[in-house]
Short mmCIF file of C-alpha atoms in Angstrom, two decimals:
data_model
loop_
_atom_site.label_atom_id
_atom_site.label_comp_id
_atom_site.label_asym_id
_atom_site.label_seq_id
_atom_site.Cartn_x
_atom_site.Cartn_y
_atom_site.Cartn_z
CA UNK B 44 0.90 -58.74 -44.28
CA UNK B 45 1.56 -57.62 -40.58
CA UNK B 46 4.32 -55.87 -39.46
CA UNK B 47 5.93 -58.34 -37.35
CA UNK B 48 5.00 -61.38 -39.58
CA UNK B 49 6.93 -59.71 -42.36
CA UNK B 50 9.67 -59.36 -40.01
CA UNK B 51 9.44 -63.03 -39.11
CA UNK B 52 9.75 -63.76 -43.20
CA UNK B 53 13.25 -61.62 -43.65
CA UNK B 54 14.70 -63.43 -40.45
CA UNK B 55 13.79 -66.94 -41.71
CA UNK B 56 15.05 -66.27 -45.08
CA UNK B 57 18.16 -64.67 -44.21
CA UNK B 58 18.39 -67.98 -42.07
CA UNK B 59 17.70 -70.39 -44.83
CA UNK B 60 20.25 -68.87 -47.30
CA UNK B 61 22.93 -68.45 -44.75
CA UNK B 62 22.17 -72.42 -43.95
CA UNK B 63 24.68 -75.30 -44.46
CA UNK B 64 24.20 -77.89 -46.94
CA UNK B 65 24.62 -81.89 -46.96
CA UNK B 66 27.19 -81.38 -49.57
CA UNK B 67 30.32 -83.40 -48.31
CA UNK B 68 33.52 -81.18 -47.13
CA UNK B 69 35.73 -80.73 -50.07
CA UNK B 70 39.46 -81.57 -49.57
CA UNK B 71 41.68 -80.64 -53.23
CA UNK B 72 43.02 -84.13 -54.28
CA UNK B 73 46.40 -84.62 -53.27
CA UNK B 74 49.19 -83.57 -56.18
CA UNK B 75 49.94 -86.87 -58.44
CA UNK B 76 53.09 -85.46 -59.11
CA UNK B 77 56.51 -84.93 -57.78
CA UNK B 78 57.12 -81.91 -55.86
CA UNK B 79 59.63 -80.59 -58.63
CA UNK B 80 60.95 -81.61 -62.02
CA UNK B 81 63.80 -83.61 -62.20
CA UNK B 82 64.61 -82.03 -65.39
CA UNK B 83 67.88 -80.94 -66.87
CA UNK B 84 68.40 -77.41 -67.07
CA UNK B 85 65.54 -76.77 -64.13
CA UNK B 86 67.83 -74.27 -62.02
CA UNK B 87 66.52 -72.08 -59.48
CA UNK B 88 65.35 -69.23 -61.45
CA UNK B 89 64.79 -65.43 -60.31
CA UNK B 90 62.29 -62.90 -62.09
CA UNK B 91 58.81 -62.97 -62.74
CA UNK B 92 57.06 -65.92 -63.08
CA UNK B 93 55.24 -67.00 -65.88
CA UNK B 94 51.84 -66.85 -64.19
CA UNK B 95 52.10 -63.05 -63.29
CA UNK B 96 53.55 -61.77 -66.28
CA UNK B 97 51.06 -60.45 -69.13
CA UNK B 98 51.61 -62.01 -72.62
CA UNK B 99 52.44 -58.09 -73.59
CA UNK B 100 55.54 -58.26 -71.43
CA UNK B 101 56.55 -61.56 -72.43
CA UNK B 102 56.19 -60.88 -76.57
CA UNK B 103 57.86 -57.46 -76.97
CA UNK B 104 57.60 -57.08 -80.90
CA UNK B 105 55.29 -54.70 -81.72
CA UNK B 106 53.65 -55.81 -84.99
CA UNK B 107 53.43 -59.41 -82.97
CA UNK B 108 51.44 -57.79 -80.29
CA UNK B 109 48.95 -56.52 -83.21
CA UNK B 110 48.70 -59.43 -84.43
CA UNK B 111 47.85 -61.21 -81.34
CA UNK B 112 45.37 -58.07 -80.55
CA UNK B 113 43.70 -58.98 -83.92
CA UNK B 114 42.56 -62.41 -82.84
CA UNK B 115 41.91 -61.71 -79.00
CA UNK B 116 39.15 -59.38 -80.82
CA UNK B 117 37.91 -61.83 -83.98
CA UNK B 118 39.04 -65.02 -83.08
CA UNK B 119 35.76 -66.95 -83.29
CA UNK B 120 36.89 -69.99 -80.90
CA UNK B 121 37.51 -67.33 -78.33
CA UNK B 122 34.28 -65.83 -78.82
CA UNK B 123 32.52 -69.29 -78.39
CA UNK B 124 34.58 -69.81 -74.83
CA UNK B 125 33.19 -65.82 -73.92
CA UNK B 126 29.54 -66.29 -75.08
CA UNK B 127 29.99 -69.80 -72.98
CA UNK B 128 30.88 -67.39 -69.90
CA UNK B 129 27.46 -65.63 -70.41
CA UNK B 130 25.28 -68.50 -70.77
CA UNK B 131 26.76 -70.10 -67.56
CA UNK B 132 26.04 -66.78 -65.82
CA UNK B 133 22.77 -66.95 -67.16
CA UNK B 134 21.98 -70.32 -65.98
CA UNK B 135 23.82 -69.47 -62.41
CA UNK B 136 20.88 -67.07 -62.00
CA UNK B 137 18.47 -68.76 -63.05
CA UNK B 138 19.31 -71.14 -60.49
CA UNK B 139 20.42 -68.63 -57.61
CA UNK B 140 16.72 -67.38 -58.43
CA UNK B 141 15.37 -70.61 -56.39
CA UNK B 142 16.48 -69.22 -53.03
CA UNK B 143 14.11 -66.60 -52.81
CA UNK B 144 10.07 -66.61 -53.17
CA UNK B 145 8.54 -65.64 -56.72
CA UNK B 146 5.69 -62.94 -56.71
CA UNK B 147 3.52 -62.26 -59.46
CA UNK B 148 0.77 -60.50 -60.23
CA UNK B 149 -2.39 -61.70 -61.92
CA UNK B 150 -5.57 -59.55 -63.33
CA UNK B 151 -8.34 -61.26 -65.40
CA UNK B 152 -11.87 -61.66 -66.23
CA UNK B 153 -13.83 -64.82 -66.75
CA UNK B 154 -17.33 -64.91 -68.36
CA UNK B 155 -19.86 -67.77 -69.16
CA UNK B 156 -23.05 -67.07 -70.66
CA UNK B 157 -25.66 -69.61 -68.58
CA UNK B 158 -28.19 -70.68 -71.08
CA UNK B 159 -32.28 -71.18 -70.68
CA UNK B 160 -32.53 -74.07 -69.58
CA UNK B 161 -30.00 -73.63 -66.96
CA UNK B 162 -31.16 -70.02 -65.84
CA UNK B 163 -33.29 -69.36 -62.64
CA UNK B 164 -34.90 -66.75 -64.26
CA UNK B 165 -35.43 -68.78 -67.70
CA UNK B 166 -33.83 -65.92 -69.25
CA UNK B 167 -29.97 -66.39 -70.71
CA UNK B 168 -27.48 -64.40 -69.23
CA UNK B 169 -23.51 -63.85 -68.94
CA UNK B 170 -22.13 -64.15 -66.12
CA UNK B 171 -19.41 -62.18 -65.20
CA UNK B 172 -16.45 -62.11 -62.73
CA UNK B 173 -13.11 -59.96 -62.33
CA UNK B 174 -10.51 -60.53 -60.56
CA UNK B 175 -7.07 -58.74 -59.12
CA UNK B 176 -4.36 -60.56 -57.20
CA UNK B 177 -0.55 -61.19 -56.30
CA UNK B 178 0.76 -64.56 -55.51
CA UNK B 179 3.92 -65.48 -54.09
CA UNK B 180 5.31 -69.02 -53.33
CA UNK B 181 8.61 -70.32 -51.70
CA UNK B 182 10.46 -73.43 -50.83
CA UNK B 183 11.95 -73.81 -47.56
CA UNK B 184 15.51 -75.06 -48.27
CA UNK B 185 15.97 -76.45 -44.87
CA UNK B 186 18.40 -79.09 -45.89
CA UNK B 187 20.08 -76.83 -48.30
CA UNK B 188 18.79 -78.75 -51.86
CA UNK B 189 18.15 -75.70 -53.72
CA UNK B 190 22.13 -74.08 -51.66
CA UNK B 191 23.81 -77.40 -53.35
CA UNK B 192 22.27 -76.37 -57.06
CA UNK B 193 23.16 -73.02 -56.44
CA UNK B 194 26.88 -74.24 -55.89
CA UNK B 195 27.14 -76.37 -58.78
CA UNK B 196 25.65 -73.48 -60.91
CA UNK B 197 28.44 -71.12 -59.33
CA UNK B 198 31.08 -73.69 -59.60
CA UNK B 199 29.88 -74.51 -63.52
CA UNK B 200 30.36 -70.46 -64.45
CA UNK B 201 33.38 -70.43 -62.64
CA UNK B 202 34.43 -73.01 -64.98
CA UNK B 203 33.56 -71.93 -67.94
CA UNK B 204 35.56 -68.73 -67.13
CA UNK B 205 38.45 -70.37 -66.62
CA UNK B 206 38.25 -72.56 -69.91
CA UNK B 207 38.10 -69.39 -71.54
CA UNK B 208 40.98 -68.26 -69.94
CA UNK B 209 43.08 -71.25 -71.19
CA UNK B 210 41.78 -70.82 -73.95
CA UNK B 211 42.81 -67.31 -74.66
CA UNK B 212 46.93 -68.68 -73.32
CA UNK B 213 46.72 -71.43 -76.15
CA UNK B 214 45.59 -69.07 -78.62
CA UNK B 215 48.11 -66.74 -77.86
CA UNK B 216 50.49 -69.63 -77.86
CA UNK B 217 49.11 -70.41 -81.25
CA UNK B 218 49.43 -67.18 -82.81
CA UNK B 219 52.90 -66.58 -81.59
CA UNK B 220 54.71 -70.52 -82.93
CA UNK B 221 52.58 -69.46 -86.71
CA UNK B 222 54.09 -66.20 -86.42
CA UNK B 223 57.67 -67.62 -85.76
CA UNK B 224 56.76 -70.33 -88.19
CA UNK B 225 55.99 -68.16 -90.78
CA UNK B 226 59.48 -66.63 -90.48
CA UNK B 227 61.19 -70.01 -90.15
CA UNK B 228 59.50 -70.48 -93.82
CA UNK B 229 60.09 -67.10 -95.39
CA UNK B 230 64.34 -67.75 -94.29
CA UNK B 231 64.08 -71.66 -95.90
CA UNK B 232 62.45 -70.18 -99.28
CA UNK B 233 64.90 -67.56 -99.52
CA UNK B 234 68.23 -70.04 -98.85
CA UNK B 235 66.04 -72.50 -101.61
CA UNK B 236 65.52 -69.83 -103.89
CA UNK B 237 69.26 -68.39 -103.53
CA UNK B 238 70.69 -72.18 -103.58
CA UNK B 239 68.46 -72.94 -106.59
CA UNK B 240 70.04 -69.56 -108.21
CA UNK B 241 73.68 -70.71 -107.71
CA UNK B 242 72.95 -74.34 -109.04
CA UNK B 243 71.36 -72.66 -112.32
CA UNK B 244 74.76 -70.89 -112.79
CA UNK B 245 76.18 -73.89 -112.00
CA UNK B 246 74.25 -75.94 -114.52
CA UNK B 247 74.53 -73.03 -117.47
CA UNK B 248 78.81 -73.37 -116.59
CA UNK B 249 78.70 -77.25 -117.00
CA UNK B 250 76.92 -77.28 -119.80
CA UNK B 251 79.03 -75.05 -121.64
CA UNK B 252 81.89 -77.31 -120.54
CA UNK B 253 80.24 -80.33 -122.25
CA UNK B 254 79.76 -78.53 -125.25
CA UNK B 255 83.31 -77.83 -125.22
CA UNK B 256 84.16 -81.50 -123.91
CA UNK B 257 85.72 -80.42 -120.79
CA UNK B 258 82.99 -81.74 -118.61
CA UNK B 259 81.30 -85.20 -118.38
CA UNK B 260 77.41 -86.00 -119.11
CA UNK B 261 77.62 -86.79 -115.53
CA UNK B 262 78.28 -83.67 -114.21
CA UNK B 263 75.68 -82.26 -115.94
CA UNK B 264 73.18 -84.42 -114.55
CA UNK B 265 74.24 -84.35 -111.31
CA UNK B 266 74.29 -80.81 -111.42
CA UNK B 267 70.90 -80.89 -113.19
CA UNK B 268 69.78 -83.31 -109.85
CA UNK B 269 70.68 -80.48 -107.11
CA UNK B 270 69.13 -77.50 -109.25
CA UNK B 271 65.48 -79.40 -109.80
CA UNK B 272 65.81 -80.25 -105.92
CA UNK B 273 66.32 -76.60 -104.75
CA UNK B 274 63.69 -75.41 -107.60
CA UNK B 275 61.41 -78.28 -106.21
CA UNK B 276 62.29 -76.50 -102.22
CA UNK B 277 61.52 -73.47 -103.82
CA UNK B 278 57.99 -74.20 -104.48
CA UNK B 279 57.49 -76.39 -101.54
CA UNK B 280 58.26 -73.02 -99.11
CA UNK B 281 56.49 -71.03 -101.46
CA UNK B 282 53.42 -73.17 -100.90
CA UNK B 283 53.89 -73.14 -97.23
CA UNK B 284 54.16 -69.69 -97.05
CA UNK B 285 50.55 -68.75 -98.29
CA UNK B 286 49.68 -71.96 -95.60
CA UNK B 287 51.02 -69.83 -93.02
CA UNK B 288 48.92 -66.91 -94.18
CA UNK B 289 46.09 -68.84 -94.08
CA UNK B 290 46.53 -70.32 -90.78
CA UNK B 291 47.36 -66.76 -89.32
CA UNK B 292 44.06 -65.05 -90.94
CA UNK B 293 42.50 -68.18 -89.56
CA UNK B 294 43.34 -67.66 -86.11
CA UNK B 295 42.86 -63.50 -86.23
CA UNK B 296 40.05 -63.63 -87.80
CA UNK B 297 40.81 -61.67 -90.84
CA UNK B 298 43.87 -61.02 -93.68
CA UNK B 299 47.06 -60.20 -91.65
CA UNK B 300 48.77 -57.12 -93.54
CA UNK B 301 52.41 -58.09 -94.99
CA UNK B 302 53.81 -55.31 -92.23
CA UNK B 303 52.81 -57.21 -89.42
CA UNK B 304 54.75 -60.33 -90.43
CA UNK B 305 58.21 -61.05 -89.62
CA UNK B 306 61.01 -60.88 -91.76
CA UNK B 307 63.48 -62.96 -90.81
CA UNK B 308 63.86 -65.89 -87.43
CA UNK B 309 66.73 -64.50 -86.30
CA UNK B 310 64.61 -60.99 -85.89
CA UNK B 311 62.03 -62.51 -84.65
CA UNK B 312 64.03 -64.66 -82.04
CA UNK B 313 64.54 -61.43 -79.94
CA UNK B 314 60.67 -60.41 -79.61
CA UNK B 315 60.39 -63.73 -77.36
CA UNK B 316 61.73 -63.16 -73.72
CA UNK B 317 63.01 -66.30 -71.77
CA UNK B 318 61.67 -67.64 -68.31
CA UNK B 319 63.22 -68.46 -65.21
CA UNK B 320 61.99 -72.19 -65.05
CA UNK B 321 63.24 -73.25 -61.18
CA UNK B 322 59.84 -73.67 -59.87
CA UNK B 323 58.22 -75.96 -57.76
CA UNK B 324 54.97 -77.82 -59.31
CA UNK B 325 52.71 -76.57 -57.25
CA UNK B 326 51.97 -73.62 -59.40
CA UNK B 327 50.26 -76.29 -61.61
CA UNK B 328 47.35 -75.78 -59.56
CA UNK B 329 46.72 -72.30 -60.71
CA UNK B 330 46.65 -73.27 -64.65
CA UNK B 331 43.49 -72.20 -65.97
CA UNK B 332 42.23 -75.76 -67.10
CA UNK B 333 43.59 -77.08 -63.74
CA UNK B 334 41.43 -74.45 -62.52
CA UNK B 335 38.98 -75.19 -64.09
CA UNK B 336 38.92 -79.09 -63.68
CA UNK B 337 38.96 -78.55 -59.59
CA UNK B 338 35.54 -76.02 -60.13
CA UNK B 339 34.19 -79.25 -62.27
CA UNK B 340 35.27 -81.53 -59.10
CA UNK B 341 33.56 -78.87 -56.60
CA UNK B 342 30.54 -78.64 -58.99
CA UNK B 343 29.94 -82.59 -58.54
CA UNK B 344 30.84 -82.04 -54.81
CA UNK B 345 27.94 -80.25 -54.54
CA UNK B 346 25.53 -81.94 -56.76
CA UNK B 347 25.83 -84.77 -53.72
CA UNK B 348 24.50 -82.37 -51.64
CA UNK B 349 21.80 -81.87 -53.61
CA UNK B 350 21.30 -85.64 -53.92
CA UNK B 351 21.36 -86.51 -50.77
CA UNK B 352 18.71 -83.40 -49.76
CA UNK B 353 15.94 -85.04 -52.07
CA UNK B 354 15.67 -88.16 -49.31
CA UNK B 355 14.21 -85.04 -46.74
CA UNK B 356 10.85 -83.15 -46.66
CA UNK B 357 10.03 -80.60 -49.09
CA UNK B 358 8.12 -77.37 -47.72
CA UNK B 359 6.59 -75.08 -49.95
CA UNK B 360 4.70 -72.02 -49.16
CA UNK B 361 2.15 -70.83 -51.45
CA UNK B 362 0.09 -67.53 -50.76
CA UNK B 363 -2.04 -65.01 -52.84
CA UNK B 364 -4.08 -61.97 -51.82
CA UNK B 365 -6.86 -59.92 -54.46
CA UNK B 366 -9.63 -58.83 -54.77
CA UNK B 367 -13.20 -60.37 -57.16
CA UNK B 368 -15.90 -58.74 -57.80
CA UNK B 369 -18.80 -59.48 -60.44
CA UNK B 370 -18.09 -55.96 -61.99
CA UNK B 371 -14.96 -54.08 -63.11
CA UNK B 372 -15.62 -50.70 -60.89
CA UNK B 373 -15.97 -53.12 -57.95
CA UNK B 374 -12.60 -54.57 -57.80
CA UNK B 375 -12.22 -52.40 -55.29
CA UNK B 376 -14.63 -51.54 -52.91
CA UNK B 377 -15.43 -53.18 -49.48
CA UNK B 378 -16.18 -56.88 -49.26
CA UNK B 379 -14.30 -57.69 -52.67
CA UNK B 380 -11.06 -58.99 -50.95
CA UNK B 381 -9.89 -62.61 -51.28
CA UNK B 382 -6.96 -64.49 -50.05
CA UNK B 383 -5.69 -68.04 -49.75
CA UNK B 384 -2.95 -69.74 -48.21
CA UNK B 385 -1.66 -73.34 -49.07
CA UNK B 386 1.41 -74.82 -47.11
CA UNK B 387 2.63 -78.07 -48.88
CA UNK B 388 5.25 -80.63 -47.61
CA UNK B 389 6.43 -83.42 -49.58
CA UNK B 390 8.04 -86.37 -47.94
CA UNK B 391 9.23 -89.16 -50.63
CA UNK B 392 8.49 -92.64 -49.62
CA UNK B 393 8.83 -94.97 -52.50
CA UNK B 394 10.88 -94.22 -55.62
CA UNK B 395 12.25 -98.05 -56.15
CA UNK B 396 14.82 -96.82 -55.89
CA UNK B 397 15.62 -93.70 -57.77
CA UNK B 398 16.74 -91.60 -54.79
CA UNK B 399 19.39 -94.13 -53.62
CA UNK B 400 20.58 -94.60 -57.80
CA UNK B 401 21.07 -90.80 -58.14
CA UNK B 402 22.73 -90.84 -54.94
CA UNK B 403 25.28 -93.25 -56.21
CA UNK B 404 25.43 -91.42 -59.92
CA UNK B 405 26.35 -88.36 -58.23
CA UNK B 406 29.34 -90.09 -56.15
CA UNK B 407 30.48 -91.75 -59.16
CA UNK B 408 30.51 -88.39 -60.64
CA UNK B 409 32.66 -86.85 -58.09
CA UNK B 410 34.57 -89.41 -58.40
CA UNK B 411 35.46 -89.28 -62.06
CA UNK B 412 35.85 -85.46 -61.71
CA UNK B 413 38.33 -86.34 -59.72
CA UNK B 414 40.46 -89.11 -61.88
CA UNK B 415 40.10 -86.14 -64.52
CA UNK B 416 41.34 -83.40 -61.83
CA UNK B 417 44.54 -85.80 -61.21
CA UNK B 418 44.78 -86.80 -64.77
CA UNK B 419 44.79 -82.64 -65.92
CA UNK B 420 47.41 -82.17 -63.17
CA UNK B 421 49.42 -85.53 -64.53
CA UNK B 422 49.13 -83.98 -68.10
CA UNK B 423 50.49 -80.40 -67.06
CA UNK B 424 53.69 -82.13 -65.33
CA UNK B 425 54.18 -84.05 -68.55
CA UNK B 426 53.99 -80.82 -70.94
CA UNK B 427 56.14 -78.63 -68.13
CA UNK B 428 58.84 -81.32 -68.01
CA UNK B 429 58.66 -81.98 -71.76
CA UNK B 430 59.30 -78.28 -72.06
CA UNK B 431 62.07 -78.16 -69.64
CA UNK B 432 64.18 -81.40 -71.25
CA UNK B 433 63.94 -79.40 -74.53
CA UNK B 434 65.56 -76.02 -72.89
CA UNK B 435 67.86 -77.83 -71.68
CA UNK B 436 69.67 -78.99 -74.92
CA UNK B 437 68.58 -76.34 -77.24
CA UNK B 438 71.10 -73.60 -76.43
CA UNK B 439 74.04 -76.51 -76.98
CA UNK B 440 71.92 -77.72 -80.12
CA UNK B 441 72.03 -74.27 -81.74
CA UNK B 442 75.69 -73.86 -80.91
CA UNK B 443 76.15 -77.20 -82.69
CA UNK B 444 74.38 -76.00 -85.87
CA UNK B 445 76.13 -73.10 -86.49
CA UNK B 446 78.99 -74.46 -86.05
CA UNK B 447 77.83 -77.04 -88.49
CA UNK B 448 76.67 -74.81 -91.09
CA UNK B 449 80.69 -72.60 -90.96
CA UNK B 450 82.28 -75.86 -91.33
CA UNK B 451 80.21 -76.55 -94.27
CA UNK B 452 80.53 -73.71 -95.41
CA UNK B 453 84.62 -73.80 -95.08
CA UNK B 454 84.51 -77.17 -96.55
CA UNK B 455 82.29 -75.83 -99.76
CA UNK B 456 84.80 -73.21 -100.46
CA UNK B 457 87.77 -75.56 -100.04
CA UNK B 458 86.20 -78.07 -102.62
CA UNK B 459 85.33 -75.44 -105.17
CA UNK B 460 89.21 -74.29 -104.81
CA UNK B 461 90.52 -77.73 -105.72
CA UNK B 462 87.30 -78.46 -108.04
CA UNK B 463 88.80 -75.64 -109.96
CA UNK B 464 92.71 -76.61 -109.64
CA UNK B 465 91.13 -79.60 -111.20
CA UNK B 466 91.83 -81.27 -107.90
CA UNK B 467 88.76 -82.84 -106.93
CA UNK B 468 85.73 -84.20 -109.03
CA UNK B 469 82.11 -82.10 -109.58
CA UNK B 470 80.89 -84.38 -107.45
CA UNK B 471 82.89 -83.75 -104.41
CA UNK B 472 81.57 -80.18 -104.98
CA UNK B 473 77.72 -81.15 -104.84
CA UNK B 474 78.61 -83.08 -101.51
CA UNK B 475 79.71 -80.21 -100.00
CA UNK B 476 77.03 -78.20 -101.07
CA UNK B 477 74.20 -80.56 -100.37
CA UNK B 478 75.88 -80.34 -97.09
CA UNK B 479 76.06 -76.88 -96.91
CA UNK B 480 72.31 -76.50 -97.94
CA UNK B 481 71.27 -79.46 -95.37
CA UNK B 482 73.00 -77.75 -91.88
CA UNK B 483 71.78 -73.96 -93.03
CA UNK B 484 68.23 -75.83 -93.33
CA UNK B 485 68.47 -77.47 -90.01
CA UNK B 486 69.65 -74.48 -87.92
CA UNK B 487 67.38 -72.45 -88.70
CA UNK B 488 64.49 -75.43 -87.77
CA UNK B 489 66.72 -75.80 -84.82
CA UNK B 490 66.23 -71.74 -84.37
CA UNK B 491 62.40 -71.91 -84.48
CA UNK B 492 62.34 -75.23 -82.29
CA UNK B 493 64.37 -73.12 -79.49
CA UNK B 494 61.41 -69.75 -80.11
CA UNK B 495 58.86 -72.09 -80.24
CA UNK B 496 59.59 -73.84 -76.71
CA UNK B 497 59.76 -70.42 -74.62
CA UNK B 498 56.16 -70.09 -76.10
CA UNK B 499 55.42 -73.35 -74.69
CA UNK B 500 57.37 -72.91 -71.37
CA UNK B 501 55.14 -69.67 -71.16
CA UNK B 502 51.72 -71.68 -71.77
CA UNK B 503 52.32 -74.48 -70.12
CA UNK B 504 53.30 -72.45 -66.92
CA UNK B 505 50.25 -70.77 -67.20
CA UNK B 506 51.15 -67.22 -68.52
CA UNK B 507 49.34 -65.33 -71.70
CA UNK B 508 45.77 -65.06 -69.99
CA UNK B 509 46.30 -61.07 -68.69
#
């Protein structure tokens, strides 16, 4: 190839792949949503926001952080979302591959023995011919078909990056609530175990008393009724507890050591930091599966493109240079060259209709991708706003149960006193400590709820992916 005809080549393709395509302009879907949540409790907030701040910043406990380390490595979901990353690369250039011509090289021999009858000579021979050459062919993208595949291929890995992006924040998320959960259950089997403890005593002190005939059958069957309900707690927790191991070596991957596991709620309450939550919605848009739902809407944005390019011409350039000769040693020498050239342009002209129907399949597309862009931005409101009504109560709700669980506690002692001034009746004393045992059980779910929705105020805002 000449010089300046291999200068004419590089001009024309850097002209074809800097070309526009037929691919309509993309304008992001107007926001379904208010502009702000009209939420209790959503005060203009100062600090970092959720979408900037690393999940090691926002969970400070350091045996937490291992944990969470643990299944970032093993977790098998998240390994399925990064291998999904390579195989959209993969097919990205495969595709990208289109905009540029494909050389190859080809060496061969071909040999036919010619028989008698067939033979000039009458003699049979073998006929033999070798052959060297290179090949190249190319499709002029002149109304950008192969561009708009080439976008939808970028726009598909860009997805898939993003999906694994949310779902590294909702496996942190995860991690973190069975963590906190795990806690919540290790504090409820050690107030069952403790009540169930006290009831025994209770129990062996009653019965005495009805051997001696100072206490009724009654009493000992009532007391009997709150022992086998704490023992029957006792187990329950117990069982959930090896639950929460299993979910946690689920989601790491592997056994989680006993020293990496909280001991106690109220410890583990601190190793969660809390969020300013006065923002506007607009940060909704930068949610990895909002993300990724707009890169879904621009992949279908440009599959029109491509749709609408197969109703043009399609030129193809296919060339090949070698060399043939009837021996191997004279592949090379003078006179053995060979070339050929064959320009090929396609114009469709009757389909019944097949251009115009996937056309119209990739509108409709578009169009769904973008009911499911809205409906993804709809959905993050909702879980935002859900997670802001719950802040807003939680601190008061907390406040409430432990000032529940002192008055119970106040009102136990007060009906043992005049239990044993033989004021007050056994039962009155079982009220009081059902009571007890009830608001110590509900403030510490109350506890977890509160842990478990600055998790969710963090993921649904975005956060954990860094």
């Amino acid at each position: 190839m000449t010089s300046p005809l291999r200068a004419l080549c590089a001009v024309l393709m850097a002209t074809l792949a800097a070309g526009c395509t037929l691919a309509p302009r993309y304008e992001r879907p107007i926001l379904p949503v208010p502009s702000a949540w009209d939420t209790p409790g959503n005060e203009e907030g100062t600090g970092t926001a959720a979408l900037e701040l690393p999940w090691r910043d926002y969970f400070t406990d350091t045996r937490l952080r291992t944990v969470i380390e643990l299944a970032l490595t093993n977790n098998r979901d998240l390994r399925i979302a990064t291998l999904n990353i390579e195989r959209a690369r993969a097919m990205y250039r495969i595709q990208r591959a289109d905009l540029f011509p494909s050389v190859d090289l080809a060496g061969g021999q071909n040999a036919q023995r010619v028989p008698e009858s067939l033979s000039q000579t009458g003699n049979a021979y073998v006929a033999r011919q070798f052959s060297s050459s290179a090949s190249a062919s190319w499709e002029l993208d002149f109304f950008g078909r192969i561009r708009s595949l080439n976008n939808q291929a970028v726009e598909l890995y860009l997805a898939t990056e993003e999906a694994r992006r949310s779902a590294q924040i909702s496996l942190v998320a995860e991690i973190t609530n069975v963590w906190l959960a795990m806690a919540a259950d290790r504090e409820l089997f050690e107030l069952a175990r403790s009540t169930f403890d006290t009831q025994q005593k209770s129990v062996e002190l009653i019965r005495k008393s009805f051997a001696a005939g100072a206490a009724s059958a009654l009493d000992l069957a009532q007391a009997r009724t709150a022992m086998e309900r704490a023992r029957a707690d006792t187990a329950r927790y117990t069982a959930q507890l090896a639950r929460d191991r299993n979910a946690l070596a689920m989601l790491t991957g592997a056994p989680v050591p006993e020293s990496l596991q909280a001991e106690t709620l109220a410890g583990a309450l601190s190793t969660v930091a809390d969020l300013p939550a006065g923002v506007p919605s607009e940060v909704l848009v930068r949610r990895p599966d909002v993300l990724q739902a707009e890169h879904m809407l621009l992949a279908a944005n440009a599959n029109i493109g491509a749709a609408r390019a197969a109703f043009f011409p399609r030129i193809a350039l296919t060339a090949g240079a070698g060399t043939a000769s009837p021996t191997l040693d004279g592949l090379f020498e003078s006179g053995s060259r060979l070339w050929t050239f064959a320009p090929q342009i396609t114009l469709p002209v009757f389909h019944a209709g097949a251009l115009r129907a996937n056309l119209n399949r990739a509108e409709i597309e578009r169009n769904i991708q973008i009911a499911l862009y809205e409906k993804t931005i709809q959905s993050a409101f909702r879980e935002v706003a859900d997670a802001l009504a719950d802040r807003a109560t939680l601190a008061e709700q907390i406040d409430a149960r432990s000032e529940l669980v002192s008055a119970a506690k106040e009102s136990y002692r007060l009906s043992e006193a005049r239990y044993r001034g033989g004021l007050d009746s056994h039962l009155v004393l079982l009220d009081a400590q059902r009571s007890q045992y009830a608001a110590e059980q509900e403030l510490i779910a109350t506890r977890l709820a509160e842990a478990s929705n600055r998790v969710m105020l963090y993921k649904v805002l975005g956060g954990g992916w860094k």
